[in-house]
């Protein structure tokens, strides 16, 4: 495989965003590729790569598998799984009480705008991911 980037210029300053267009998809792939092939990535770069991988997967599922639309809860579940988090981690992050977090994660309660902002900060992603 031929690298298509300069490893010394790995992009970590672009905040991960909801991928909605082919152009954004290509940009996300380029950033993820840079991070994936970087020599000795630091912890932040590894976490950013995890987030980009989730966002790319969500876009690909929605785009290339008709009928499989992602929801804010499925996105949350995917991000939690990618980082090996449990509900208690969200409680500690101030998302809500254990009962509220349980209802959100299990799809019994919608994510409020306030919670979406907290989740966005916690996962370093756009709050749009969690707003339906």
PDB file of C-alpha atoms in Angstrom:
ATOM      1  CA  UNK A   1       0.000   0.000   0.000  1.00  0.00           C
ATOM      2  CA  UNK A   2       1.331   3.444  -0.918  1.00  0.00           C
ATOM      3  CA  UNK A   3       0.950   6.168   1.685  1.00  0.00           C
ATOM      4  CA  UNK A   4      -0.871   9.243   0.378  1.00  0.00           C
ATOM      5  CA  UNK A   5       0.219  11.693   3.047  1.00  0.00           C
ATOM      6  CA  UNK A   6       3.204  13.158   4.826  1.00  0.00           C
ATOM      7  CA  UNK A   7       3.426  11.446   8.245  1.00  0.00           C
ATOM      8  CA  UNK A   8       4.943  14.545   9.825  1.00  0.00           C
ATOM      9  CA  UNK A   9       1.749  16.531   9.190  1.00  0.00           C
ATOM     10  CA  UNK A  10      -0.829  14.309  10.879  1.00  0.00           C
ATOM     11  CA  UNK A  11      -4.070  16.234  11.338  1.00  0.00           C
ATOM     12  CA  UNK A  12      -5.414  16.275  14.887  1.00  0.00           C
ATOM     13  CA  UNK A  13      -6.710  19.831  15.024  1.00  0.00           C
ATOM     14  CA  UNK A  14      -9.917  19.120  13.095  1.00  0.00           C
ATOM     15  CA  UNK A  15     -12.704  18.355  15.555  1.00  0.00           C
ATOM     16  CA  UNK A  16     -14.537  15.197  14.457  1.00  0.00           C
ATOM     17  CA  UNK A  17     -17.876  16.016  12.836  1.00  0.00           C
ATOM     18  CA  UNK A  18     -20.971  14.267  11.546  1.00  0.00           C
ATOM     19  CA  UNK A  19     -20.168  13.141   8.001  1.00  0.00           C
ATOM     20  CA  UNK A  20     -22.975  14.177   5.677  1.00  0.00           C
ATOM     21  CA  UNK A  21     -21.413  14.519   2.225  1.00  0.00           C
ATOM     22  CA  UNK A  22     -19.037  12.598   0.000  1.00  0.00           C
ATOM     23  CA  UNK A  23     -16.521  15.449   0.334  1.00  0.00           C
ATOM     24  CA  UNK A  24     -16.651  15.252   4.141  1.00  0.00           C
ATOM     25  CA  UNK A  25     -16.358  11.471   3.906  1.00  0.00           C
ATOM     26  CA  UNK A  26     -13.196  11.782   1.818  1.00  0.00           C
ATOM     27  CA  UNK A  27     -11.780  14.343   4.265  1.00  0.00           C
ATOM     28  CA  UNK A  28     -12.521  12.026   7.195  1.00  0.00           C
ATOM     29  CA  UNK A  29     -10.891   9.082   5.410  1.00  0.00           C
ATOM     30  CA  UNK A  30      -7.764  11.156   4.751  1.00  0.00           C
ATOM     31  CA  UNK A  31      -7.508  12.219   8.391  1.00  0.00           C
ATOM     32  CA  UNK A  32      -8.093   8.661   9.626  1.00  0.00           C
ATOM     33  CA  UNK A  33      -5.466   7.359   7.220  1.00  0.00           C
ATOM     34  CA  UNK A  34      -2.944   9.886   8.516  1.00  0.00           C
ATOM     35  CA  UNK A  35      -3.615   8.885  12.093  1.00  0.00           C
ATOM     36  CA  UNK A  36      -3.626   5.152  11.324  1.00  0.00           C
ATOM     37  CA  UNK A  37      -0.200   5.194   9.662  1.00  0.00           C
ATOM     38  CA  UNK A  38       1.449   7.639  12.066  1.00  0.00           C
ATOM     39  CA  UNK A  39       4.584   6.308  13.734  1.00  0.00           C
ATOM     40  CA  UNK A  40       4.246   6.210  17.546  1.00  0.00           C
ATOM     41  CA  UNK A  41       0.881   7.977  17.919  1.00  0.00           C
ATOM     42  CA  UNK A  42       0.172   9.500  21.314  1.00  0.00           C
ATOM     43  CA  UNK A  43      -2.928   8.663  23.368  1.00  0.00           C
ATOM     44  CA  UNK A  44      -4.898  11.659  22.068  1.00  0.00           C
ATOM     45  CA  UNK A  45      -4.185  10.702  18.455  1.00  0.00           C
ATOM     46  CA  UNK A  46      -5.321   7.128  19.140  1.00  0.00           C
ATOM     47  CA  UNK A  47      -8.566   8.390  20.710  1.00  0.00           C
ATOM     48  CA  UNK A  48      -9.196  10.764  17.812  1.00  0.00           C
ATOM     49  CA  UNK A  49      -8.641   7.899  15.371  1.00  0.00           C
ATOM     50  CA  UNK A  50     -11.197   5.808  17.293  1.00  0.00           C
ATOM     51  CA  UNK A  51     -13.780   8.589  16.959  1.00  0.00           C
ATOM     52  CA  UNK A  52     -13.083   9.083  13.241  1.00  0.00           C
ATOM     53  CA  UNK A  53     -13.433   5.332  12.672  1.00  0.00           C
ATOM     54  CA  UNK A  54     -16.843   5.333  14.354  1.00  0.00           C
ATOM     55  CA  UNK A  55     -18.019   8.352  12.344  1.00  0.00           C
ATOM     56  CA  UNK A  56     -16.799   6.808   9.086  1.00  0.00           C
ATOM     57  CA  UNK A  57     -18.521   3.533   9.927  1.00  0.00           C
ATOM     58  CA  UNK A  58     -21.785   5.328  10.693  1.00  0.00           C
ATOM     59  CA  UNK A  59     -21.644   7.194   7.374  1.00  0.00           C
ATOM     60  CA  UNK A  60     -20.806   4.039   5.436  1.00  0.00           C
ATOM     61  CA  UNK A  61     -23.627   2.083   7.053  1.00  0.00           C
ATOM     62  CA  UNK A  62     -26.140   4.807   6.269  1.00  0.00           C
ATOM     63  CA  UNK A  63     -24.847   5.361   2.751  1.00  0.00           C
ATOM     64  CA  UNK A  64     -24.020   1.845   1.630  1.00  0.00           C
ATOM     65  CA  UNK A  65     -26.612  -0.210   3.543  1.00  0.00           C
ATOM     66  CA  UNK A  66     -30.053   1.224   2.807  1.00  0.00           C
ATOM     67  CA  UNK A  67     -32.487   1.074   5.675  1.00  0.00           C
ATOM     68  CA  UNK A  68     -29.870   1.031   8.432  1.00  0.00           C
ATOM     69  CA  UNK A  69     -30.066   4.589   9.729  1.00  0.00           C
ATOM     70  CA  UNK A  70     -28.085   5.427  12.838  1.00  0.00           C
ATOM     71  CA  UNK A  71     -29.789   7.010  15.804  1.00  0.00           C
ATOM     72  CA  UNK A  72     -28.287   9.130  18.578  1.00  0.00           C
ATOM     73  CA  UNK A  73     -28.540   6.116  20.912  1.00  0.00           C
ATOM     74  CA  UNK A  74     -26.836   3.757  18.448  1.00  0.00           C
ATOM     75  CA  UNK A  75     -24.080   6.324  17.950  1.00  0.00           C
ATOM     76  CA  UNK A  76     -23.652   6.616  21.730  1.00  0.00           C
ATOM     77  CA  UNK A  77     -23.544   2.835  22.074  1.00  0.00           C
ATOM     78  CA  UNK A  78     -20.946   2.579  19.295  1.00  0.00           C
ATOM     79  CA  UNK A  79     -18.760   5.277  20.854  1.00  0.00           C
ATOM     80  CA  UNK A  80     -19.021   3.597  24.258  1.00  0.00           C
ATOM     81  CA  UNK A  81     -18.091   0.232  22.770  1.00  0.00           C
ATOM     82  CA  UNK A  82     -15.154   1.713  20.840  1.00  0.00           C
ATOM     83  CA  UNK A  83     -13.729   3.111  24.083  1.00  0.00           C
ATOM     84  CA  UNK A  84     -14.723   0.154  26.284  1.00  0.00           C
ATOM     85  CA  UNK A  85     -16.902   2.404  28.455  1.00  0.00           C
ATOM     86  CA  UNK A  86     -19.715   1.377  30.761  1.00  0.00           C
ATOM     87  CA  UNK A  87     -22.750   3.338  31.878  1.00  0.00           C
ATOM     88  CA  UNK A  88     -21.027   4.309  35.132  1.00  0.00           C
ATOM     89  CA  UNK A  89     -18.432   6.216  33.071  1.00  0.00           C
ATOM     90  CA  UNK A  90     -21.224   8.398  31.685  1.00  0.00           C
ATOM     91  CA  UNK A  91     -22.640   8.944  35.157  1.00  0.00           C
ATOM     92  CA  UNK A  92     -19.187  10.072  36.362  1.00  0.00           C
ATOM     93  CA  UNK A  93     -18.989  12.409  33.356  1.00  0.00           C
ATOM     94  CA  UNK A  94     -22.148  14.161  34.566  1.00  0.00           C
ATOM     95  CA  UNK A  95     -24.489  12.987  31.815  1.00  0.00           C
ATOM     96  CA  UNK A  96     -27.144  12.042  34.375  1.00  0.00           C
ATOM     97  CA  UNK A  97     -27.995   9.730  37.232  1.00  0.00           C
ATOM     98  CA  UNK A  98     -27.471   6.005  36.813  1.00  0.00           C
ATOM     99  CA  UNK A  99     -31.196   5.559  36.114  1.00  0.00           C
ATOM    100  CA  UNK A 100     -31.271   8.274  33.469  1.00  0.00           C
ATOM    101  CA  UNK A 101     -28.082   7.036  31.796  1.00  0.00           C
ATOM    102  CA  UNK A 102     -29.489   3.504  31.768  1.00  0.00           C
ATOM    103  CA  UNK A 103     -32.697   4.698  30.109  1.00  0.00           C
ATOM    104  CA  UNK A 104     -30.715   6.656  27.494  1.00  0.00           C
ATOM    105  CA  UNK A 105     -28.333   3.800  26.664  1.00  0.00           C
ATOM    106  CA  UNK A 106     -31.235   1.352  26.425  1.00  0.00           C
ATOM    107  CA  UNK A 107     -33.237   3.641  24.131  1.00  0.00           C
ATOM    108  CA  UNK A 108     -36.022   4.321  26.633  1.00  0.00           C
ATOM    109  CA  UNK A 109     -35.251   8.036  26.939  1.00  0.00           C
ATOM    110  CA  UNK A 110     -34.144  10.572  24.340  1.00  0.00           C
ATOM    111  CA  UNK A 111     -30.935  12.516  24.806  1.00  0.00           C
ATOM    112  CA  UNK A 112     -31.648  16.123  25.792  1.00  0.00           C
ATOM    113  CA  UNK A 113     -29.772  19.024  24.204  1.00  0.00           C
ATOM    114  CA  UNK A 114     -27.936  19.609  27.479  1.00  0.00           C
ATOM    115  CA  UNK A 115     -26.909  15.947  27.636  1.00  0.00           C
ATOM    116  CA  UNK A 116     -25.916  16.041  23.950  1.00  0.00           C
ATOM    117  CA  UNK A 117     -23.539  18.915  24.680  1.00  0.00           C
ATOM    118  CA  UNK A 118     -22.038  17.048  27.631  1.00  0.00           C
ATOM    119  CA  UNK A 119     -21.653  13.887  25.552  1.00  0.00           C
ATOM    120  CA  UNK A 120     -20.061  15.908  22.748  1.00  0.00           C
ATOM    121  CA  UNK A 121     -17.481  17.283  25.166  1.00  0.00           C
ATOM    122  CA  UNK A 122     -16.887  13.885  26.727  1.00  0.00           C
ATOM    123  CA  UNK A 123     -16.328  12.147  23.362  1.00  0.00           C
ATOM    124  CA  UNK A 124     -14.778  15.175  21.581  1.00  0.00           C
ATOM    125  CA  UNK A 125     -17.345  15.082  18.795  1.00  0.00           C
ATOM    126  CA  UNK A 126     -20.101  17.340  17.504  1.00  0.00           C
ATOM    127  CA  UNK A 127     -23.283  17.524  19.619  1.00  0.00           C
ATOM    128  CA  UNK A 128     -25.219  16.953  16.348  1.00  0.00           C
ATOM    129  CA  UNK A 129     -24.447  13.249  16.711  1.00  0.00           C
ATOM    130  CA  UNK A 130     -26.713  13.023  19.735  1.00  0.00           C
ATOM    131  CA  UNK A 131     -29.597  15.229  18.615  1.00  0.00           C
ATOM    132  CA  UNK A 132     -32.413  13.504  16.755  1.00  0.00           C
TER     133      UNK A 132
END
